[in-house]
mmCIF file of N, CA and C and ligand atoms in Angstrom:
data_model
loop_
_atom_site.group_PDB
_atom_site.id
_atom_site.type_symbol
_atom_site.label_atom_id
_atom_site.label_comp_id
_atom_site.label_asym_id
_atom_site.label_seq_id
_atom_site.Cartn_x
_atom_site.Cartn_y
_atom_site.Cartn_z
ATOM 1 N N MET A 26 -12.193 -23.900 73.079
ATOM 2 C CA MET A 26 -12.273 -25.405 71.979
ATOM 3 C C MET A 26 -10.823 -25.304 70.946
ATOM 4 N N ARG A 27 -10.871 -24.105 70.565
ATOM 5 C CA ARG A 27 -9.937 -23.524 69.397
ATOM 6 C C ARG A 27 -8.628 -23.553 69.842
ATOM 7 N N SER A 28 -8.393 -23.023 71.493
ATOM 8 C CA SER A 28 -6.711 -23.135 71.546
ATOM 9 C C SER A 28 -6.232 -24.788 71.629
ATOM 10 N N PHE A 29 -7.593 -25.631 72.017
ATOM 11 C CA PHE A 29 -6.970 -27.087 72.087
ATOM 12 C C PHE A 29 -6.105 -27.495 70.675
ATOM 13 N N ILE A 30 -6.939 -26.911 69.719
ATOM 14 C CA ILE A 30 -6.712 -27.349 67.853
ATOM 15 C C ILE A 30 -5.202 -26.763 68.016
ATOM 16 N N ALA A 31 -5.022 -25.156 68.489
ATOM 17 C CA ALA A 31 -4.078 -24.608 67.558
ATOM 18 C C ALA A 31 -2.503 -25.160 68.534
ATOM 19 N N LEU A 32 -2.771 -25.214 69.737
ATOM 20 C CA LEU A 32 -1.482 -25.705 70.567
ATOM 21 C C LEU A 32 -0.341 -26.594 69.902
ATOM 22 N N PRO A 33 -1.127 -27.715 69.790
ATOM 23 C CA PRO A 33 -0.011 -28.532 68.448
ATOM 24 C C PRO A 33 0.309 -28.307 67.651
ATOM 25 N N ALA A 34 -0.193 -27.734 66.668
ATOM 26 C CA ALA A 34 0.204 -26.799 65.519
ATOM 27 C C ALA A 34 1.100 -25.689 65.576
ATOM 28 N N ALA A 35 1.060 -25.155 66.986
ATOM 29 C CA ALA A 35 2.135 -24.109 66.879
ATOM 30 C C ALA A 35 3.292 -24.666 67.732
ATOM 31 N N LEU A 36 3.194 -25.976 68.223
ATOM 32 C CA LEU A 36 4.394 -26.573 68.833
ATOM 33 C C LEU A 36 5.084 -27.080 67.454
ATOM 34 N N SER A 37 4.579 -27.881 66.629
ATOM 35 C CA SER A 37 5.026 -28.562 65.754
ATOM 36 C C SER A 37 5.982 -27.361 64.593
ATOM 37 N N CYS A 38 5.128 -26.325 64.766
ATOM 38 C CA CYS A 38 5.767 -24.817 64.024
ATOM 39 C C CYS A 38 7.486 -24.250 64.794
ATOM 40 N N ILE A 39 7.509 -24.894 65.809
ATOM 41 C CA ILE A 39 8.958 -24.185 66.510
ATOM 42 C C ILE A 39 9.811 -25.254 66.008
ATOM 43 N N LEU A 40 9.170 -26.541 66.183
ATOM 44 C CA LEU A 40 10.139 -28.176 66.556
ATOM 45 C C LEU A 40 10.438 -28.000 64.953
ATOM 46 N N ALA A 41 9.547 -27.477 63.974
ATOM 47 C CA ALA A 41 10.082 -28.132 62.763
ATOM 48 C C ALA A 41 9.392 -27.273 61.718
ATOM 49 N N LEU A 42 9.109 -27.543 60.371
ATOM 50 C CA LEU A 42 8.519 -26.587 59.237
ATOM 51 C C LEU A 42 6.845 -26.398 60.120
ATOM 52 N N CYS A 43 6.744 -25.411 60.004
ATOM 53 C CA CYS A 43 5.055 -25.317 59.977
ATOM 54 C C CYS A 43 4.396 -26.155 59.811
ATOM 55 N N ASN A 44 3.665 -26.985 60.602
ATOM 56 C CA ASN A 44 2.683 -27.912 60.137
ATOM 57 C C ASN A 44 3.097 -28.773 59.130
ATOM 58 N N ALA A 45 4.363 -29.366 58.830
ATOM 59 C CA ALA A 45 4.714 -29.951 57.530
ATOM 60 C C ALA A 45 4.409 -31.253 58.045
ATOM 61 N N ALA A 46 3.928 -32.018 57.106
ATOM 62 C CA ALA A 46 3.617 -33.265 56.817
ATOM 63 C C ALA A 46 4.571 -34.154 56.563
ATOM 64 N N ASN A 47 5.044 -35.179 57.377
ATOM 65 C CA ASN A 47 5.875 -36.629 57.144
ATOM 66 C C ASN A 47 4.913 -37.756 56.557
ATOM 67 N N ILE A 48 4.867 -37.523 54.921
ATOM 68 C CA ILE A 48 4.239 -38.729 54.282
ATOM 69 C C ILE A 48 5.321 -40.031 53.691
ATOM 70 N N SER A 49 4.789 -41.199 54.200
ATOM 71 C CA SER A 49 5.877 -42.101 53.356
ATOM 72 C C SER A 49 5.070 -42.952 52.281
ATOM 73 N N ILE A 50 5.620 -43.257 51.228
ATOM 74 C CA ILE A 50 4.539 -43.819 50.421
ATOM 75 C C ILE A 50 5.290 -45.431 50.382
ATOM 76 N N SER A 51 5.175 -46.316 50.304
ATOM 77 C CA SER A 51 6.197 -47.723 50.099
ATOM 78 C C SER A 51 4.852 -48.191 49.002
ATOM 79 N N ASN A 52 5.654 -49.177 48.077
ATOM 80 C CA ASN A 52 5.132 -50.234 47.329
ATOM 81 C C ASN A 52 5.766 -51.476 47.574
ATOM 82 N N LYS A 53 5.910 -51.453 48.820
ATOM 83 C CA LYS A 53 5.940 -52.894 49.471
ATOM 84 C C LYS A 53 7.506 -53.460 49.298
ATOM 85 N N THR A 54 8.408 -52.910 48.292
ATOM 86 C CA THR A 54 9.590 -52.933 47.687
ATOM 87 C C THR A 54 10.822 -52.049 48.665
ATOM 88 N N GLU A 55 10.141 -50.915 48.167
ATOM 89 C CA GLU A 55 10.883 -49.564 48.420
ATOM 90 C C GLU A 55 9.861 -48.884 48.856
ATOM 91 N N TYR A 56 10.625 -47.873 49.850
ATOM 92 C CA TYR A 56 9.628 -46.425 50.012
ATOM 93 C C TYR A 56 9.981 -44.920 49.802
ATOM 94 N N LYS A 57 9.465 -43.992 50.100
ATOM 95 C CA LYS A 57 9.948 -42.789 50.029
ATOM 96 C C LYS A 57 9.295 -41.921 51.004
ATOM 97 N N ILE A 58 10.117 -40.831 51.363
ATOM 98 C CA ILE A 58 9.350 -39.683 52.625
ATOM 99 C C ILE A 58 9.618 -38.790 51.625
ATOM 100 N N TYR A 59 8.202 -38.098 51.541
ATOM 101 C CA TYR A 59 7.843 -36.903 51.159
ATOM 102 C C TYR A 59 7.600 -35.873 52.552
ATOM 103 N N ASN A 60 8.270 -34.575 52.580
ATOM 104 C CA ASN A 60 7.834 -33.555 53.792
ATOM 105 C C ASN A 60 7.377 -32.285 52.536
ATOM 106 N N THR A 61 6.241 -32.004 53.225
ATOM 107 C CA THR A 61 5.737 -30.754 52.817
ATOM 108 C C THR A 61 5.088 -29.775 54.053
ATOM 109 N N GLY A 62 5.126 -28.651 53.865
ATOM 110 C CA GLY A 62 4.281 -28.014 54.937
ATOM 111 C C GLY A 62 3.334 -26.928 54.022
ATOM 112 N N ASP A 63 2.682 -27.322 52.768
ATOM 113 C CA ASP A 63 1.600 -26.602 52.114
ATOM 114 C C ASP A 63 0.776 -27.503 51.557
ATOM 115 N N SER A 64 -0.072 -26.802 50.806
ATOM 116 C CA SER A 64 -1.031 -27.704 50.258
ATOM 117 C C SER A 64 -1.146 -27.942 48.927
ATOM 118 N N LYS A 65 -0.062 -27.904 48.253
ATOM 119 C CA LYS A 65 -0.058 -28.115 46.826
ATOM 120 C C LYS A 65 -0.306 -29.479 46.598
ATOM 121 N N CYS A 66 -0.558 -29.884 44.932
ATOM 122 C CA CYS A 66 -0.664 -31.184 44.775
ATOM 123 C C CYS A 66 0.651 -31.617 44.146
ATOM 124 N N PHE A 67 1.359 -32.528 44.833
ATOM 125 C CA PHE A 67 2.873 -33.281 44.469
ATOM 126 C C PHE A 67 2.269 -34.329 43.941
ATOM 127 N N ALA A 68 3.119 -34.544 42.735
ATOM 128 C CA ALA A 68 3.296 -35.615 41.856
ATOM 129 C C ALA A 68 4.418 -36.451 42.770
ATOM 130 N N VAL A 69 4.627 -37.903 42.702
ATOM 131 C CA VAL A 69 5.162 -38.798 43.274
ATOM 132 C C VAL A 69 6.088 -39.577 42.112
ATOM 133 N N ASP A 70 7.270 -40.231 42.571
ATOM 134 C CA ASP A 70 7.740 -41.229 41.955
ATOM 135 C C ASP A 70 6.869 -42.265 41.534
ATOM 136 N N ASN A 71 7.168 -42.922 39.979
ATOM 137 C CA ASN A 71 6.673 -43.521 39.330
ATOM 138 C C ASN A 71 6.941 -44.812 39.780
ATOM 139 N N MET A 72 7.402 -45.148 40.939
ATOM 140 C CA MET A 72 7.616 -46.764 41.575
ATOM 141 C C MET A 72 6.344 -47.343 42.186
ATOM 142 N N PHE A 73 5.085 -46.028 42.183
ATOM 143 C CA PHE A 73 3.838 -45.817 42.998
ATOM 144 C C PHE A 73 2.928 -46.271 41.855
ATOM 145 N N GLN A 74 3.521 -46.908 40.987
ATOM 146 C CA GLN A 74 2.178 -46.963 39.823
ATOM 147 C C GLN A 74 1.598 -48.248 39.636
ATOM 148 N N GLY A 75 2.075 -49.291 40.786
ATOM 149 C CA GLY A 75 1.383 -50.750 40.899
ATOM 150 C C GLY A 75 0.291 -50.591 41.462
ATOM 151 N N ASN A 76 -0.201 -52.001 42.015
ATOM 152 C CA ASN A 76 -1.462 -51.792 42.933
ATOM 153 C C ASN A 76 -1.031 -52.541 44.372
ATOM 154 N N THR A 77 0.412 -52.375 44.548
ATOM 155 C CA THR A 77 0.298 -52.570 46.274
ATOM 156 C C THR A 77 1.161 -51.830 46.676
ATOM 157 N N ASN A 78 0.698 -50.757 47.037
ATOM 158 C CA ASN A 78 1.147 -49.256 47.803
ATOM 159 C C ASN A 78 0.857 -49.715 49.321
ATOM 160 N N GLN A 79 1.295 -48.819 50.288
ATOM 161 C CA GLN A 79 0.889 -48.526 51.558
ATOM 162 C C GLN A 79 1.397 -46.884 51.942
ATOM 163 N N VAL A 80 0.801 -46.463 52.689
ATOM 164 C CA VAL A 80 1.100 -45.362 53.077
ATOM 165 C C VAL A 80 0.480 -45.063 54.586
ATOM 166 N N ILE A 81 1.438 -43.864 55.163
ATOM 167 C CA ILE A 81 1.822 -43.533 56.407
ATOM 168 C C ILE A 81 2.102 -42.168 56.561
ATOM 169 N N VAL A 82 1.293 -41.517 57.689
ATOM 170 C CA VAL A 82 1.378 -40.161 57.509
ATOM 171 C C VAL A 82 1.543 -39.672 58.617
ATOM 172 N N PHE A 83 2.872 -38.660 59.345
ATOM 173 C CA PHE A 83 2.847 -38.196 60.397
ATOM 174 C C PHE A 83 2.736 -36.548 60.473
ATOM 175 N N ASP A 84 2.461 -36.065 61.835
ATOM 176 C CA ASP A 84 2.633 -35.047 62.174
ATOM 177 C C ASP A 84 1.625 -33.975 61.099
ATOM 178 N N SER A 85 0.409 -34.212 60.573
ATOM 179 C CA SER A 85 -0.104 -33.656 59.700
ATOM 180 C C SER A 85 -1.790 -33.568 59.451
ATOM 181 N N PHE A 86 -1.869 -32.639 58.613
ATOM 182 C CA PHE A 86 -3.489 -32.325 58.292
ATOM 183 C C PHE A 86 -3.750 -33.907 57.628
ATOM 184 N N PRO A 87 -5.347 -34.136 57.431
ATOM 185 C CA PRO A 87 -5.519 -35.291 56.768
ATOM 186 C C PRO A 87 -4.292 -34.943 55.072
ATOM 187 N N VAL A 88 -4.291 -36.178 54.411
ATOM 188 C CA VAL A 88 -3.381 -36.292 53.320
ATOM 189 C C VAL A 88 -4.367 -37.098 52.074
ATOM 190 N N MET A 89 -4.782 -36.434 50.994
ATOM 191 C CA MET A 89 -5.524 -37.450 50.266
ATOM 192 C C MET A 89 -4.785 -37.750 49.233
ATOM 193 N N PHE A 90 -4.611 -38.964 48.666
ATOM 194 C CA PHE A 90 -3.804 -39.822 47.773
ATOM 195 C C PHE A 90 -4.610 -39.730 46.175
ATOM 196 N N TYR A 91 -3.871 -39.673 45.255
ATOM 197 C CA TYR A 91 -4.749 -39.784 43.950
ATOM 198 C C TYR A 91 -4.160 -40.505 43.062
ATOM 199 N N GLY A 92 -4.691 -41.134 42.023
ATOM 200 C CA GLY A 92 -4.442 -42.160 41.052
ATOM 201 C C GLY A 92 -3.761 -41.431 39.966
ATOM 202 N N ASN A 93 -4.154 -40.262 39.557
ATOM 203 C CA ASN A 93 -3.640 -39.344 38.340
ATOM 204 C C ASN A 93 -2.584 -38.002 39.023
ATOM 205 N N ALA A 94 -1.977 -37.748 38.105
ATOM 206 C CA ALA A 94 -1.214 -36.744 38.294
ATOM 207 C C ALA A 94 -1.602 -35.575 38.725
ATOM 208 N N ASP A 95 -2.716 -34.786 38.734
ATOM 209 C CA ASP A 95 -3.283 -33.620 39.214
ATOM 210 C C ASP A 95 -4.009 -33.680 40.196
ATOM 211 N N CYS A 96 -3.947 -34.610 40.967
ATOM 212 C CA CYS A 96 -4.841 -34.772 42.092
ATOM 213 C C CYS A 96 -6.759 -34.498 42.019
ATOM 214 N N SER A 97 -7.003 -35.260 40.950
ATOM 215 C CA SER A 97 -8.438 -35.397 41.236
ATOM 216 C C SER A 97 -9.199 -36.510 41.004
ATOM 217 N N ASN A 98 -8.361 -37.913 41.044
ATOM 218 C CA ASN A 98 -8.961 -39.094 40.845
ATOM 219 C C ASN A 98 -8.856 -39.439 42.910
ATOM 220 N N LEU A 99 -9.672 -39.435 43.941
ATOM 221 C CA LEU A 99 -8.669 -40.018 45.002
ATOM 222 C C LEU A 99 -9.136 -41.258 45.032
ATOM 223 N N VAL A 100 -7.744 -41.681 45.987
ATOM 224 C CA VAL A 100 -7.666 -43.230 45.844
ATOM 225 C C VAL A 100 -7.931 -43.299 47.665
ATOM 226 N N SER A 101 -7.038 -42.557 48.218
ATOM 227 C CA SER A 101 -7.049 -42.827 49.706
ATOM 228 C C SER A 101 -6.948 -41.631 50.565
ATOM 229 N N MET A 102 -7.401 -41.736 51.705
ATOM 230 C CA MET A 102 -7.083 -40.621 52.526
ATOM 231 C C MET A 102 -6.684 -40.889 54.220
ATOM 232 N N ASN A 103 -5.523 -40.236 54.284
ATOM 233 C CA ASN A 103 -4.915 -40.702 55.671
ATOM 234 C C ASN A 103 -4.535 -39.775 56.430
ATOM 235 N N TYR A 104 -4.675 -40.150 57.761
ATOM 236 C CA TYR A 104 -4.525 -38.872 59.117
ATOM 237 C C TYR A 104 -3.700 -39.623 60.311
ATOM 238 N N LYS A 105 -2.749 -39.483 60.234
ATOM 239 C CA LYS A 105 -1.513 -40.190 61.478
ATOM 240 C C LYS A 105 -2.692 -41.386 62.055
ATOM 241 N N GLY A 106 -2.320 -42.619 60.861
ATOM 242 C CA GLY A 106 -2.675 -44.063 61.195
ATOM 243 C C GLY A 106 -1.227 -44.734 61.157
ATOM 244 N N GLY A 107 -1.468 -46.010 61.057
ATOM 245 C CA GLY A 107 -0.289 -46.993 60.953
ATOM 246 C C GLY A 107 -0.219 -46.915 59.403
ATOM 247 N N TRP A 108 0.391 -47.938 58.655
ATOM 248 C CA TRP A 108 0.622 -48.138 57.341
ATOM 249 C C TRP A 108 -0.070 -48.418 56.693
ATOM 250 N N THR A 109 -1.238 -47.882 55.917
ATOM 251 C CA THR A 109 -2.343 -48.321 54.940
ATOM 252 C C THR A 109 -2.211 -48.985 54.166
ATOM 253 N N ASP A 110 -2.640 -49.804 53.479
ATOM 254 C CA ASP A 110 -2.719 -50.431 52.244
ATOM 255 C C ASP A 110 -3.667 -49.208 50.996
ATOM 256 N N VAL A 111 -2.961 -49.398 50.171
ATOM 257 C CA VAL A 111 -3.765 -48.674 49.049
ATOM 258 C C VAL A 111 -3.347 -49.655 47.747
ATOM 259 N N ASN A 112 -3.889 -50.351 47.581
ATOM 260 C CA ASN A 112 -4.490 -51.218 46.203
ATOM 261 C C ASN A 112 -4.544 -50.809 44.919
ATOM 262 N N ARG A 113 -4.080 -49.463 44.533
ATOM 263 C CA ARG A 113 -4.019 -48.602 43.569
ATOM 264 C C ARG A 113 -3.064 -48.020 43.418
ATOM 265 N N PRO A 114 -2.914 -47.406 42.283
ATOM 266 C CA PRO A 114 -1.632 -46.759 41.399
ATOM 267 C C PRO A 114 -1.912 -45.395 42.712
ATOM 268 N N ILE A 115 -0.745 -44.725 42.777
ATOM 269 C CA ILE A 115 -0.631 -44.005 43.301
ATOM 270 C C ILE A 115 0.103 -42.649 42.378
ATOM 271 N N ARG A 116 -0.526 -41.671 42.060
ATOM 272 C CA ARG A 116 0.742 -40.609 41.276
ATOM 273 C C ARG A 116 0.358 -39.219 41.846
ATOM 274 N N SER A 117 -0.083 -38.680 42.955
ATOM 275 C CA SER A 117 0.269 -37.452 43.526
ATOM 276 C C SER A 117 -0.691 -37.429 44.742
ATOM 277 N N PHE A 118 -0.742 -36.104 45.684
ATOM 278 C CA PHE A 118 -1.169 -36.500 47.048
ATOM 279 C C PHE A 118 -1.469 -35.104 47.419
ATOM 280 N N GLN A 119 -1.701 -34.688 48.179
ATOM 281 C CA GLN A 119 -2.401 -33.164 48.607
ATOM 282 C C GLN A 119 -2.552 -33.304 50.322
ATOM 283 N N VAL A 120 -2.070 -32.205 50.789
ATOM 284 C CA VAL A 120 -2.228 -31.899 52.339
ATOM 285 C C VAL A 120 -3.393 -31.007 52.376
ATOM 286 N N ILE A 121 -4.345 -31.676 52.962
ATOM 287 C CA ILE A 121 -5.573 -31.022 53.404
ATOM 288 C C ILE A 121 -5.300 -30.165 54.560
ATOM 289 N N ARG A 122 -5.170 -28.751 54.417
ATOM 290 C CA ARG A 122 -4.944 -28.110 55.557
ATOM 291 C C ARG A 122 -5.797 -26.571 55.664
ATOM 292 N N PRO A 123 -6.308 -26.171 56.744
ATOM 293 C CA PRO A 123 -7.187 -24.596 57.063
ATOM 294 C C PRO A 123 -6.391 -23.899 56.447
ATOM 295 N N ASP A 124 -7.254 -22.984 55.500
ATOM 296 C CA ASP A 124 -6.333 -21.959 54.987
ATOM 297 C C ASP A 124 -5.869 -21.005 55.965
ATOM 298 N N LYS A 125 -4.758 -20.715 55.723
ATOM 299 C CA LYS A 125 -3.953 -19.533 56.604
ATOM 300 C C LYS A 125 -3.734 -18.435 56.247
ATOM 301 N N GLN A 126 -3.775 -17.379 57.212
ATOM 302 C CA GLN A 126 -3.799 -16.426 56.927
ATOM 303 C C GLN A 126 -2.057 -15.759 56.334
HETATM 304 C C1 NAG B 208 9.708 -36.222 59.628
HETATM 305 O O1 NAG B 208 10.671 -35.691 58.649
HETATM 306 C C2 NAG B 208 11.775 -35.305 59.154
HETATM 307 C C3 NAG B 208 12.825 -34.772 57.549
HETATM 308 O O2 NAG B 208 13.207 -36.014 57.132
HETATM 309 C C4 NAG B 208 12.465 -35.958 60.228
HETATM 310 O O3 NAG B 208 13.741 -35.363 60.666
HETATM 311 C C5 NAG B 208 11.553 -36.093 61.237
HETATM 312 O O4 NAG B 208 11.752 -37.190 62.260
HETATM 313 C C6 NAG B 208 10.145 -36.702 60.885
HETATM 314 N N1 NAG B 208 8.751 -36.775 61.806
HETATM 315 C C7 NAG B 208 8.636 -37.991 62.027
HETATM 316 C C8 NAG B 208 7.261 -38.030 62.983
HETATM 317 O O5 NAG B 208 8.437 -38.928 61.371
HETATM 318 C C1 NAG B 209 8.912 -50.726 43.934
HETATM 319 O O1 NAG B 209 9.851 -49.576 43.483
HETATM 320 C C2 NAG B 209 11.432 -50.472 43.138
HETATM 321 C C3 NAG B 209 12.260 -49.239 42.616
HETATM 322 O O2 NAG B 209 11.637 -48.288 41.777
HETATM 323 C C4 NAG B 209 11.071 -51.160 42.486
HETATM 324 O O3 NAG B 209 12.648 -51.971 41.734
HETATM 325 C C5 NAG B 209 10.324 -52.399 42.409
HETATM 326 O O4 NAG B 209 9.800 -53.503 41.232
HETATM 327 C C6 NAG B 209 8.843 -51.758 42.855
HETATM 328 N N1 NAG B 209 7.803 -53.046 43.330
HETATM 329 C C7 NAG B 209 6.718 -53.343 43.040
HETATM 330 C C8 NAG B 209 6.273 -54.104 43.958
HETATM 331 O O5 NAG B 209 6.360 -52.351 42.471
#
């Protein structure tokens, strides 16, 4: 079972950054793309402080989106979906990935 999970991860490691996540956040007027390979808490642009945001995630472990700047107030979770409405302000996000050696 493990090798079925490890193979796509290894491929994206060769093709791009290791398990980098492509995360786009839109306020329905403009959007920004965030690429990250780690699980730090990232603060996002303050154009997403309104209540009409959308998020989309590619190539990734689940991504948690937060309404505050330090990744403690969860407002949405996304994993390889289409555009998903988030009718809350988004101020930070974090890629939830298994621990790596
Ligand atoms: C992820 O982002 C990189 C750099 O912006 C881009 O080249 C790549 O096509 C993106 N992948 C997807 C699936 O959107
Ligand atoms: C989205 O962000 C742009 C750039 O900051 C801003 O001009 C626009 O008013 C924002 N739209 C909404 C609905 O917040």
